[in-house]
PDB file of C-alpha atoms in Angstrom:
ATOM      1  CA  MET V   1      82.193  79.363  71.721  1.00  0.00           C
ATOM      2  CA  LYS V   2      82.006  83.159  70.957  1.00  0.00           C
ATOM      3  CA  VAL V   3      82.415  85.321  74.061  1.00  0.00           C
ATOM      4  CA  ALA V   4      82.424  89.139  73.780  1.00  0.00           C
ATOM      5  CA  TYR V   5      85.668  90.314  74.816  1.00  0.00           C
ATOM      6  CA  PHE V   6      86.315  93.267  77.375  1.00  0.00           C
ATOM      7  CA  PRO V   7      89.677  94.109  77.159  1.00  0.00           C
ATOM      8  CA  GLY V   8      89.657  97.286  80.020  1.00  0.00           C
ATOM      9  CA  CYS V   9      91.504  99.935  79.713  1.00  0.00           C
ATOM     10  CA  GLN V  10      94.341  98.486  81.610  1.00  0.00           C
ATOM     11  CA  ILE V  11      95.061  96.005  78.979  1.00  0.00           C
ATOM     12  CA  THR V  12      94.487  98.281  75.836  1.00  0.00           C
ATOM     13  CA  PHE V  13      97.428 101.254  76.954  1.00  0.00           C
ATOM     14  CA  SER V  14      99.561  99.654  79.492  1.00  0.00           C
ATOM     15  CA  LEU V  15      99.993  96.095  79.505  1.00  0.00           C
ATOM     16  CA  LYS V  16      99.321  95.014  75.780  1.00  0.00           C
ATOM     17  CA  SER V  17     101.288  92.123  76.392  1.00  0.00           C
ATOM     18  CA  TYR V  18      98.206  90.209  78.705  1.00  0.00           C
ATOM     19  CA  GLY V  19      96.415  90.979  76.680  1.00  0.00           C
ATOM     20  CA  LYS V  20      98.190  88.929  73.567  1.00  0.00           C
ATOM     21  CA  ALA V  21      98.901  86.332  75.959  1.00  0.00           C
ATOM     22  CA  VAL V  22      95.232  86.130  76.871  1.00  0.00           C
ATOM     23  CA  GLU V  23      94.543  86.196  73.377  1.00  0.00           C
ATOM     24  CA  ALA V  24      96.860  83.797  72.259  1.00  0.00           C
ATOM     25  CA  ILE V  25      95.157  81.154  74.870  1.00  0.00           C
ATOM     26  CA  MET V  26      91.851  81.673  73.320  1.00  0.00           C
ATOM     27  CA  ALA V  27      92.736  80.959  69.342  1.00  0.00           C
ATOM     28  CA  ALA V  28      94.334  77.884  71.320  1.00  0.00           C
ATOM     29  CA  LEU V  29      91.690  76.644  72.410  1.00  0.00           C
ATOM     30  CA  GLY V  30      89.379  77.890  70.204  1.00  0.00           C
ATOM     31  CA  VAL V  31      87.075  80.067  71.426  1.00  0.00           C
ATOM     32  CA  THR V  32      86.229  83.233  69.295  1.00  0.00           C
ATOM     33  CA  LEU V  33      86.532  87.327  70.837  1.00  0.00           C
ATOM     34  CA  VAL V  34      84.442  89.059  69.072  1.00  0.00           C
ATOM     35  CA  ARG V  35      85.051  92.805  69.673  1.00  0.00           C
ATOM     36  CA  LEU V  36      82.341  94.907  70.472  1.00  0.00           C
ATOM     37  CA  PRO V  37      82.089  99.141  70.502  1.00  0.00           C
ATOM     38  CA  PHE V  38      81.793  98.751  74.916  1.00  0.00           C
ATOM     39  CA  ASN V  39      82.480 101.869  76.178  1.00  0.00           C
ATOM     40  CA  CYS V  40      84.767 102.459  79.499  1.00  0.00           C
ATOM     41  CA  CYS V  41      82.497 100.122  81.931  1.00  0.00           C
ATOM     42  CA  GLY V  42      82.510 102.680  84.868  1.00  0.00           C
ATOM     43  CA  ASN V  43      85.213 102.032  87.566  1.00  0.00           C
ATOM     44  CA  PRO V  44      87.021 105.553  86.947  1.00  0.00           C
ATOM     45  CA  SER V  45      83.394 107.929  87.684  1.00  0.00           C
ATOM     46  CA  ARG V  46      82.182 105.371  90.663  1.00  0.00           C
ATOM     47  CA  GLY V  47      83.434 107.296  93.578  1.00  0.00           C
ATOM     48  CA  LYS V  48      82.247 110.720  91.306  1.00  0.00           C
ATOM     49  CA  ASN V  49      79.006 110.475  89.944  1.00  0.00           C
ATOM     50  CA  LEU V  50      77.270 106.074  90.943  1.00  0.00           C
ATOM     51  CA  GLU V  51      74.958 106.956  87.929  1.00  0.00           C
ATOM     52  CA  VAL V  52      77.416 107.401  84.765  1.00  0.00           C
ATOM     53  CA  SER V  53      78.961 104.426  86.600  1.00  0.00           C
ATOM     54  CA  VAL V  54      76.029 102.279  86.962  1.00  0.00           C
ATOM     55  CA  PHE V  55      74.566 103.173  83.104  1.00  0.00           C
ATOM     56  CA  SER V  56      78.390 102.778  81.292  1.00  0.00           C
ATOM     57  CA  ALA V  57      77.644  99.408  83.063  1.00  0.00           C
ATOM     58  CA  ILE V  58      74.582  98.537  81.657  1.00  0.00           C
ATOM     59  CA  LYS V  59      74.812  99.634  78.076  1.00  0.00           C
ATOM     60  CA  ASN V  60      77.917  96.888  77.808  1.00  0.00           C
ATOM     61  CA  LEU V  61      75.387  95.101  78.896  1.00  0.00           C
ATOM     62  CA  VAL V  62      73.066  96.424  76.522  1.00  0.00           C
ATOM     63  CA  LEU V  63      74.826  95.491  73.790  1.00  0.00           C
ATOM     64  CA  ALA V  64      76.289  92.365  74.356  1.00  0.00           C
ATOM     65  CA  GLN V  65      72.533  90.964  74.591  1.00  0.00           C
ATOM     66  CA  LYS V  66      71.666  92.675  71.144  1.00  0.00           C
ATOM     67  CA  TYR V  67      74.224  89.870  69.971  1.00  0.00           C
ATOM     68  CA  GLY V  68      73.399  86.920  72.103  1.00  0.00           C
ATOM     69  CA  LEU V  69      76.844  87.223  73.860  1.00  0.00           C
ATOM     70  CA  ASP V  70      78.376  86.823  77.223  1.00  0.00           C
ATOM     71  CA  ILE V  71      80.834  88.841  78.172  1.00  0.00           C
ATOM     72  CA  MET V  72      83.916  88.225  79.326  1.00  0.00           C
ATOM     73  CA  THR V  73      86.850  90.594  80.379  1.00  0.00           C
ATOM     74  CA  PRO V  74      90.524  89.859  82.691  1.00  0.00           C
ATOM     75  CA  CYS V  75      90.424  92.370  84.130  1.00  0.00           C
ATOM     76  CA  GLN V  76      89.368  92.004  87.183  1.00  0.00           C
ATOM     77  CA  CYS V  77      89.164  96.105  88.191  1.00  0.00           C
ATOM     78  CA  CYS V  78      85.696  95.794  85.124  1.00  0.00           C
ATOM     79  CA  PHE V  79      84.600  92.855  85.550  1.00  0.00           C
ATOM     80  CA  GLY V  80      83.469  93.579  88.949  1.00  0.00           C
ATOM     81  CA  GLN V  81      82.784  97.465  87.552  1.00  0.00           C
ATOM     82  CA  LEU V  82      79.722  95.108  85.412  1.00  0.00           C
ATOM     83  CA  LYS V  83      78.980  93.195  89.016  1.00  0.00           C
ATOM     84  CA  TYR V  84      78.656  96.141  90.388  1.00  0.00           C
ATOM     85  CA  GLY V  85      76.583  97.599  88.535  1.00  0.00           C
ATOM     86  CA  LEU V  86      74.340  94.899  87.064  1.00  0.00           C
ATOM     87  CA  TYR V  87      73.453  95.178  91.045  1.00  0.00           C
ATOM     88  CA  TRP V  88      72.413  98.849  91.768  1.00  0.00           C
ATOM     89  CA  TYR V  89      70.641  98.446  88.324  1.00  0.00           C
ATOM     90  CA  GLU V  90      68.350  95.996  89.756  1.00  0.00           C
ATOM     91  CA  ASN V  91      68.481  97.003  93.224  1.00  0.00           C
ATOM     92  CA  ARG V  92      67.606 101.069  92.978  1.00  0.00           C
ATOM     93  CA  LYS V  93      64.107 101.440  90.830  1.00  0.00           C
ATOM     94  CA  ALA V  94      64.815 104.583  90.919  1.00  0.00           C
ATOM     95  CA  LEU V  95      68.344 105.598  88.889  1.00  0.00           C
ATOM     96  CA  ARG V  96      66.842 101.472  86.988  1.00  0.00           C
ATOM     97  CA  ASP V  97      64.061 103.610  85.844  1.00  0.00           C
ATOM     98  CA  LYS V  98      66.964 106.497  84.943  1.00  0.00           C
ATOM     99  CA  ILE V  99      69.308 104.456  83.272  1.00  0.00           C
ATOM    100  CA  ASP V 100      66.294 102.667  81.720  1.00  0.00           C
ATOM    101  CA  ARG V 101      65.619 106.250  80.075  1.00  0.00           C
ATOM    102  CA  LEU V 102      69.012 106.893  79.700  1.00  0.00           C
ATOM    103  CA  LEU V 103      69.193 103.886  77.527  1.00  0.00           C
ATOM    104  CA  ALA V 104      65.834 104.104  75.504  1.00  0.00           C
ATOM    105  CA  ASP V 105      67.465 107.982  73.882  1.00  0.00           C
ATOM    106  CA  GLN V 106      69.646 105.580  72.922  1.00  0.00           C
ATOM    107  CA  GLY V 107      67.580 103.097  71.111  1.00  0.00           C
ATOM    108  CA  LEU V 108      69.239 100.553  73.430  1.00  0.00           C
ATOM    109  CA  PHE V 109      66.987  98.729  76.295  1.00  0.00           C
ATOM    110  CA  TYR V 110      67.586  95.822  78.798  1.00  0.00           C
ATOM    111  CA  PRO V 111      66.667  92.908  78.777  1.00  0.00           C
ATOM    112  CA  GLY V 112      62.625  92.958  80.713  1.00  0.00           C
ATOM    113  CA  SER V 113      62.983  96.874  80.747  1.00  0.00           C
ATOM    114  CA  PRO V 114      59.402  98.236  78.843  1.00  0.00           C
ATOM    115  CA  GLY V 115      60.125  98.036  75.601  1.00  0.00           C
ATOM    116  CA  SER V 116      63.059  95.448  75.426  1.00  0.00           C
ATOM    117  CA  PRO V 117      63.221  92.754  72.043  1.00  0.00           C
ATOM    118  CA  PRO V 118      62.732  89.419  74.237  1.00  0.00           C
ATOM    119  CA  GLY V 119      66.550  87.594  74.965  1.00  0.00           C
ATOM    120  CA  GLU V 120      68.696  86.644  77.785  1.00  0.00           C
ATOM    121  CA  PRO V 121      70.515  89.575  79.959  1.00  0.00           C
ATOM    122  CA  ALA V 122      74.074  89.020  78.774  1.00  0.00           C
ATOM    123  CA  GLY V 123      76.549  87.004  81.113  1.00  0.00           C
ATOM    124  CA  ILE V 124      79.874  88.831  83.171  1.00  0.00           C
ATOM    125  CA  LYS V 125      82.321  86.157  83.238  1.00  0.00           C
ATOM    126  CA  HIS V 126      86.461  86.487  84.282  1.00  0.00           C
ATOM    127  CA  LEU V 127      89.139  84.639  81.984  1.00  0.00           C
ATOM    128  CA  LEU V 128      89.731  82.180  85.436  1.00  0.00           C
ATOM    129  CA  SER V 129      85.966  82.465  86.045  1.00  0.00           C
ATOM    130  CA  PHE V 130      84.923  81.451  81.887  1.00  0.00           C
ATOM    131  CA  LEU V 131      88.720  78.977  82.039  1.00  0.00           C
ATOM    132  CA  TYR V 132      87.139  77.070  85.000  1.00  0.00           C
ATOM    133  CA  HIS V 133      83.117  77.164  84.229  1.00  0.00           C
ATOM    134  CA  ASP V 134      83.118  77.596  81.049  1.00  0.00           C
ATOM    135  CA  ILE V 135      85.179  75.246  79.089  1.00  0.00           C
ATOM    136  CA  GLY V 136      86.106  73.405  82.107  1.00  0.00           C
ATOM    137  CA  ILE V 137      89.476  71.767  84.146  1.00  0.00           C
ATOM    138  CA  ASP V 138      88.725  68.363  81.942  1.00  0.00           C
ATOM    139  CA  THR V 139      88.944  70.540  78.333  1.00  0.00           C
ATOM    140  CA  LEU V 140      92.126  72.581  80.215  1.00  0.00           C
ATOM    141  CA  LYS V 141      94.441  68.780  80.784  1.00  0.00           C
ATOM    142  CA  LYS V 142      92.876  67.728  77.353  1.00  0.00           C
ATOM    143  CA  LYS V 143      94.529  70.959  75.404  1.00  0.00           C
ATOM    144  CA  ILE V 144      98.055  70.897  77.687  1.00  0.00           C
ATOM    145  CA  THR V 145     100.962  69.828  76.403  1.00  0.00           C
ATOM    146  CA  ARG V 146     103.718  70.822  77.810  1.00  0.00           C
ATOM    147  CA  PRO V 147     103.494  70.784  81.125  1.00  0.00           C
ATOM    148  CA  LEU V 148     105.348  73.272  82.845  1.00  0.00           C
ATOM    149  CA  ALA V 149     108.542  72.657  86.078  1.00  0.00           C
ATOM    150  CA  PRO V 150     107.002  72.272  88.878  1.00  0.00           C
ATOM    151  CA  GLU V 151     107.631  75.426  90.744  1.00  0.00           C
ATOM    152  CA  LYS V 152     105.765  77.409  93.744  1.00  0.00           C
ATOM    153  CA  ILE V 153     103.769  79.926  93.042  1.00  0.00           C
ATOM    154  CA  ALA V 154     101.906  81.952  95.391  1.00  0.00           C
ATOM    155  CA  LEU V 155      99.076  83.719  94.604  1.00  0.00           C
ATOM    156  CA  GLN V 156      97.079  87.427  93.488  1.00  0.00           C
ATOM    157  CA  HIS V 157      94.140  86.607  93.329  1.00  0.00           C
ATOM    158  CA  GLY V 158      93.151  90.553  93.019  1.00  0.00           C
ATOM    159  CA  CYS V 159      90.221  92.024  94.916  1.00  0.00           C
ATOM    160  CA  HIS V 160      87.921  93.008  92.489  1.00  0.00           C
ATOM    161  CA  ALA V 161      86.642  89.472  92.094  1.00  0.00           C
ATOM    162  CA  LEU V 162      87.008  87.522  94.970  1.00  0.00           C
ATOM    163  CA  ARG V 163      85.330  90.544  97.307  1.00  0.00           C
ATOM    164  CA  PRO V 164      81.721  91.099  97.882  1.00  0.00           C
ATOM    165  CA  PHE V 165      80.792  87.367  97.639  1.00  0.00           C
ATOM    166  CA  SER V 166      77.197  88.898  97.580  1.00  0.00           C
ATOM    167  CA  VAL V 167      77.709  91.237  94.311  1.00  0.00           C
ATOM    168  CA  THR V 168      80.605  88.996  92.495  1.00  0.00           C
ATOM    169  CA  GLY V 169      79.359  85.353  93.304  1.00  0.00           C
ATOM    170  CA  PHE V 170      82.789  83.968  92.208  1.00  0.00           C
ATOM    171  CA  ASP V 171      84.664  81.997  94.540  1.00  0.00           C
ATOM    172  CA  ASN V 172      84.718  81.567  98.459  1.00  0.00           C
ATOM    173  CA  PRO V 173      86.651  84.840  99.394  1.00  0.00           C
ATOM    174  CA  SER V 174      88.036  83.401 102.376  1.00  0.00           C
ATOM    175  CA  ALA V 175      89.065  80.365 100.858  1.00  0.00           C
ATOM    176  CA  PRO V 176      88.868  80.224  97.059  1.00  0.00           C
ATOM    177  CA  ILE V 177      90.304  77.105  94.890  1.00  0.00           C
ATOM    178  CA  ILE V 178      89.407  78.231  91.564  1.00  0.00           C
ATOM    179  CA  PHE V 179      92.728  80.611  90.650  1.00  0.00           C
ATOM    180  CA  LYS V 180      94.506  77.003  92.583  1.00  0.00           C
ATOM    181  CA  THR V 181      93.301  74.972  90.386  1.00  0.00           C
ATOM    182  CA  LEU V 182      94.183  76.067  87.407  1.00  0.00           C
ATOM    183  CA  VAL V 183      97.706  76.691  87.975  1.00  0.00           C
ATOM    184  CA  ASN V 184      98.626  73.157  89.121  1.00  0.00           C
ATOM    185  CA  ILE V 185      96.507  72.080  86.712  1.00  0.00           C
ATOM    186  CA  THR V 186      99.440  73.553  83.888  1.00  0.00           C
ATOM    187  CA  GLY V 187     102.596  71.224  86.669  1.00  0.00           C
ATOM    188  CA  LEU V 188     103.014  74.673  88.359  1.00  0.00           C
ATOM    189  CA  GLU V 189     102.580  74.501  92.397  1.00  0.00           C
ATOM    190  CA  ALA V 190     100.421  76.898  93.959  1.00  0.00           C
ATOM    191  CA  ILE V 191     101.490  77.702  97.895  1.00  0.00           C
ATOM    192  CA  ASP V 192      98.737  77.969 100.283  1.00  0.00           C
ATOM    193  CA  TRP V 193      99.792  80.730 102.040  1.00  0.00           C
ATOM    194  CA  SER V 194      98.937  84.221 104.567  1.00  0.00           C
ATOM    195  CA  LYS V 195      98.776  87.211 101.888  1.00  0.00           C
ATOM    196  CA  GLN V 196      96.590  85.440  98.804  1.00  0.00           C
ATOM    197  CA  THR V 197      93.427  86.902  99.083  1.00  0.00           C
ATOM    198  CA  GLU V 198      95.428  90.043 100.846  1.00  0.00           C
ATOM    199  CA  CYS V 199      95.332  93.981  98.243  1.00  0.00           C
ATOM    200  CA  CYS V 200      97.958  94.114  97.127  1.00  0.00           C
ATOM    201  CA  GLY V 201      98.813  97.749  97.889  1.00  0.00           C
ATOM    202  CA  SER V 202      97.152  98.638  94.636  1.00  0.00           C
ATOM    203  CA  PRO V 203      94.683 101.247  96.288  1.00  0.00           C
ATOM    204  CA  VAL V 204      96.646 103.326  98.518  1.00  0.00           C
ATOM    205  CA  ALA V 205      99.209 102.866  95.767  1.00  0.00           C
ATOM    206  CA  LYS V 206      98.731 106.885  94.675  1.00  0.00           C
ATOM    207  CA  ASP V 207      98.141 108.479  98.649  1.00  0.00           C
ATOM    208  CA  ASN V 208     100.522 106.199 100.154  1.00  0.00           C
ATOM    209  CA  GLU V 209     102.403 104.848  98.165  1.00  0.00           C
ATOM    210  CA  ALA V 210     105.095 104.387 101.746  1.00  0.00           C
ATOM    211  CA  LEU V 211     102.642 102.133 103.134  1.00  0.00           C
ATOM    212  CA  ALA V 212     102.332 100.905  99.256  1.00  0.00           C
ATOM    213  CA  LEU V 213     105.686  99.184  99.196  1.00  0.00           C
ATOM    214  CA  LYS V 214     105.654  98.011 102.900  1.00  0.00           C
ATOM    215  CA  MET V 215     102.305  95.976 101.596  1.00  0.00           C
ATOM    216  CA  ILE V 216     103.771  94.767  98.760  1.00  0.00           C
ATOM    217  CA  THR V 217     107.531  94.235 101.057  1.00  0.00           C
ATOM    218  CA  HIS V 218     105.790  91.843 102.996  1.00  0.00           C
ATOM    219  CA  LYS V 219     103.930  89.845 100.864  1.00  0.00           C
ATOM    220  CA  ALA V 220     107.126  89.396  99.113  1.00  0.00           C
ATOM    221  CA  GLU V 221     108.715  88.449 102.626  1.00  0.00           C
ATOM    222  CA  THR V 222     106.034  85.453 102.764  1.00  0.00           C
ATOM    223  CA  ALA V 223     106.597  84.837  99.272  1.00  0.00           C
ATOM    224  CA  SER V 224     110.104  84.386  99.914  1.00  0.00           C
ATOM    225  CA  ARG V 225     109.796  82.459 102.584  1.00  0.00           C
ATOM    226  CA  GLU V 226     107.612  80.090 101.706  1.00  0.00           C
ATOM    227  CA  GLY V 227     109.785  79.074  98.564  1.00  0.00           C
ATOM    228  CA  ALA V 228     107.540  80.844  95.487  1.00  0.00           C
ATOM    229  CA  ALA V 229     109.366  80.809  92.893  1.00  0.00           C
ATOM    230  CA  HIS V 230     106.936  83.775  91.079  1.00  0.00           C
ATOM    231  CA  ILE V 231     104.006  85.779  92.944  1.00  0.00           C
ATOM    232  CA  CYS V 232     101.194  84.833  89.450  1.00  0.00           C
ATOM    233  CA  THR V 233      98.047  87.598  89.010  1.00  0.00           C
ATOM    234  CA  ALA V 234      94.940  86.875  88.061  1.00  0.00           C
ATOM    235  CA  CYS V 235      94.427  91.364  87.888  1.00  0.00           C
ATOM    236  CA  THR V 236      95.789  93.990  85.997  1.00  0.00           C
ATOM    237  CA  HIS V 237      96.029  96.219  88.559  1.00  0.00           C
ATOM    238  CA  CYS V 238      97.786  93.963  90.868  1.00  0.00           C
ATOM    239  CA  GLN V 239     100.022  93.000  88.822  1.00  0.00           C
ATOM    240  CA  ILE V 240     101.312  96.821  87.225  1.00  0.00           C
ATOM    241  CA  GLN V 241     101.397  98.086  91.049  1.00  0.00           C
ATOM    242  CA  TYR V 242     104.021  94.807  90.796  1.00  0.00           C
ATOM    243  CA  GLN V 243     105.666  95.088  88.158  1.00  0.00           C
ATOM    244  CA  GLY V 244     106.528  99.392  89.375  1.00  0.00           C
ATOM    245  CA  LYS V 245     110.226 100.193  89.118  1.00  0.00           C
ATOM    246  CA  ASP V 246     110.293 100.149  93.042  1.00  0.00           C
ATOM    247  CA  ALA V 247     108.390  97.257  93.460  1.00  0.00           C
ATOM    248  CA  ALA V 248     109.938  95.092  90.926  1.00  0.00           C
ATOM    249  CA  HIS V 249     113.319  96.095  93.537  1.00  0.00           C
ATOM    250  CA  ILE V 250     111.181  94.803  96.437  1.00  0.00           C
ATOM    251  CA  LEU V 251     110.894  91.296  95.015  1.00  0.00           C
ATOM    252  CA  SER V 252     114.321  91.429  92.475  1.00  0.00           C
ATOM    253  CA  ASP V 253     115.664  91.187  96.375  1.00  0.00           C
ATOM    254  CA  LYS V 254     113.753  88.130  96.682  1.00  0.00           C
ATOM    255  CA  ASN V 255     114.318  85.839  94.006  1.00  0.00           C
ATOM    256  CA  LEU V 256     110.536  87.322  92.711  1.00  0.00           C
ATOM    257  CA  SER V 257     108.652  87.895  89.923  1.00  0.00           C
ATOM    258  CA  ALA V 258     105.789  88.792  89.106  1.00  0.00           C
ATOM    259  CA  VAL V 259     104.388  86.611  86.275  1.00  0.00           C
ATOM    260  CA  PRO V 260     100.585  87.369  85.127  1.00  0.00           C
ATOM    261  CA  TYR V 261      98.501  83.672  85.237  1.00  0.00           C
ATOM    262  CA  PRO V 262      97.517  83.189  80.607  1.00  0.00           C
ATOM    263  CA  PHE V 263     101.429  83.757  80.742  1.00  0.00           C
ATOM    264  CA  PHE V 264     102.185  80.401  82.598  1.00  0.00           C
ATOM    265  CA  LEU V 265      98.471  78.342  80.662  1.00  0.00           C
ATOM    266  CA  GLY V 266      99.779  79.769  77.453  1.00  0.00           C
ATOM    267  CA  ALA V 267     102.971  77.636  77.841  1.00  0.00           C
ATOM    268  CA  ALA V 268     101.795  74.905  79.326  1.00  0.00           C
ATOM    269  CA  LEU V 269      99.292  74.856  75.667  1.00  0.00           C
ATOM    270  CA  GLY V 270     102.156  74.674  74.061  1.00  0.00           C
ATOM    271  CA  ILE V 271     102.384  78.316  72.856  1.00  0.00           C
ATOM    272  CA  PRO V 272     106.076  79.720  72.230  1.00  0.00           C
ATOM    273  CA  ILE V 273     106.388  83.017  75.111  1.00  0.00           C
ATOM    274  CA  ALA V 274     107.166  84.890  72.016  1.00  0.00           C
ATOM    275  CA  GLU V 275     103.927  84.673  70.721  1.00  0.00           C
ATOM    276  CA  MET V 276     102.009  86.299  73.890  1.00  0.00           C
ATOM    277  CA  THR V 277     104.578  89.119  73.932  1.00  0.00           C
ATOM    278  CA  THR V 278     104.446  92.262  71.421  1.00  0.00           C
ATOM    279  CA  GLY V 279     107.716  93.993  72.995  1.00  0.00           C
ATOM    280  CA  GLU V 280     106.343  96.060  75.567  1.00  0.00           C
ATOM    281  CA  ASN V 281     108.032  97.604  78.347  1.00  0.00           C
ATOM    282  CA  HIS V 282     107.366  95.846  81.523  1.00  0.00           C
ATOM    283  CA  GLN V 283     108.092  92.353  79.965  1.00  0.00           C
ATOM    284  CA  PRO V 284     107.635  89.164  82.419  1.00  0.00           C
ATOM    285  CA  SER V 285     110.404  87.804  83.537  1.00  0.00           C
ATOM    286  CA  ILE V 286     109.724  83.916  83.981  1.00  0.00           C
ATOM    287  CA  THR V 287     112.597  81.043  84.875  1.00  0.00           C
ATOM    288  CA  ASN V 288     111.018  78.346  83.986  1.00  0.00           C
ATOM    289  CA  PRO V 289     112.657  76.274  81.278  1.00  0.00           C
ATOM    290  CA  ARG V 290     109.495  75.721  79.741  1.00  0.00           C
ATOM    291  CA  LEU V 291     107.919  78.563  78.916  1.00  0.00           C
ATOM    292  CA  GLN V 292     111.626  79.939  77.107  1.00  0.00           C
TER     293      GLN V 292
END
């Protein structure tokens, strides 16, 4: 199986071990990650210039379609932006016509636009939905060789994939099951807790750091009361928010750590933790003995 890999800026520059873990589990699952010359997903420009934002997203989709590949990204922000870009492209004719002209100037055509060659549009998949739908739970269960000790895990779903469902179509935003199912098959126990779908605080951190830390404090207190050993993330922005100096201290006070899901799955697949890290700062702090 081949898929166009879209790691996104956060993994490329700030969370290299996160990316290495994704690459390791894909190799273990027999998935070939094809690296194409993608540009930015377009999210940083969304609030400043919608046209630039949508053009960035659609150009990436056109590039993947040229190679007959779907896009898979471990970044919820990139996933959400690619979905948003497609939504606006399909629902705003004037904008779509302008994007088509800009693409045509570069010899590129979105499927179905004037002058486009035959072919289906590229699909947009987040890592979790790719594992759940494309690899499949039954296949993953068969691949797991070292089930993890049954620690309780609090899930941090992240916002960009869940909401709004009318755009992302990812999972039930009020009662999501994909992430929980993927965690539970590793041997861990994903708990039901009231703050699993609440924002991590990253969007407000720049303008109101005190509020962002208050949000994390409430999450840490709630997760601790429920007996969680870790907060498991599936969003790069959430992971960065949790591993900041002050936030990490808040978690540590409650004997918690924030761990990206790929590390848990990779360990359950029998991949040594050393093969999923790069030696950078902010390595995942994991106490589960099966991950050592």
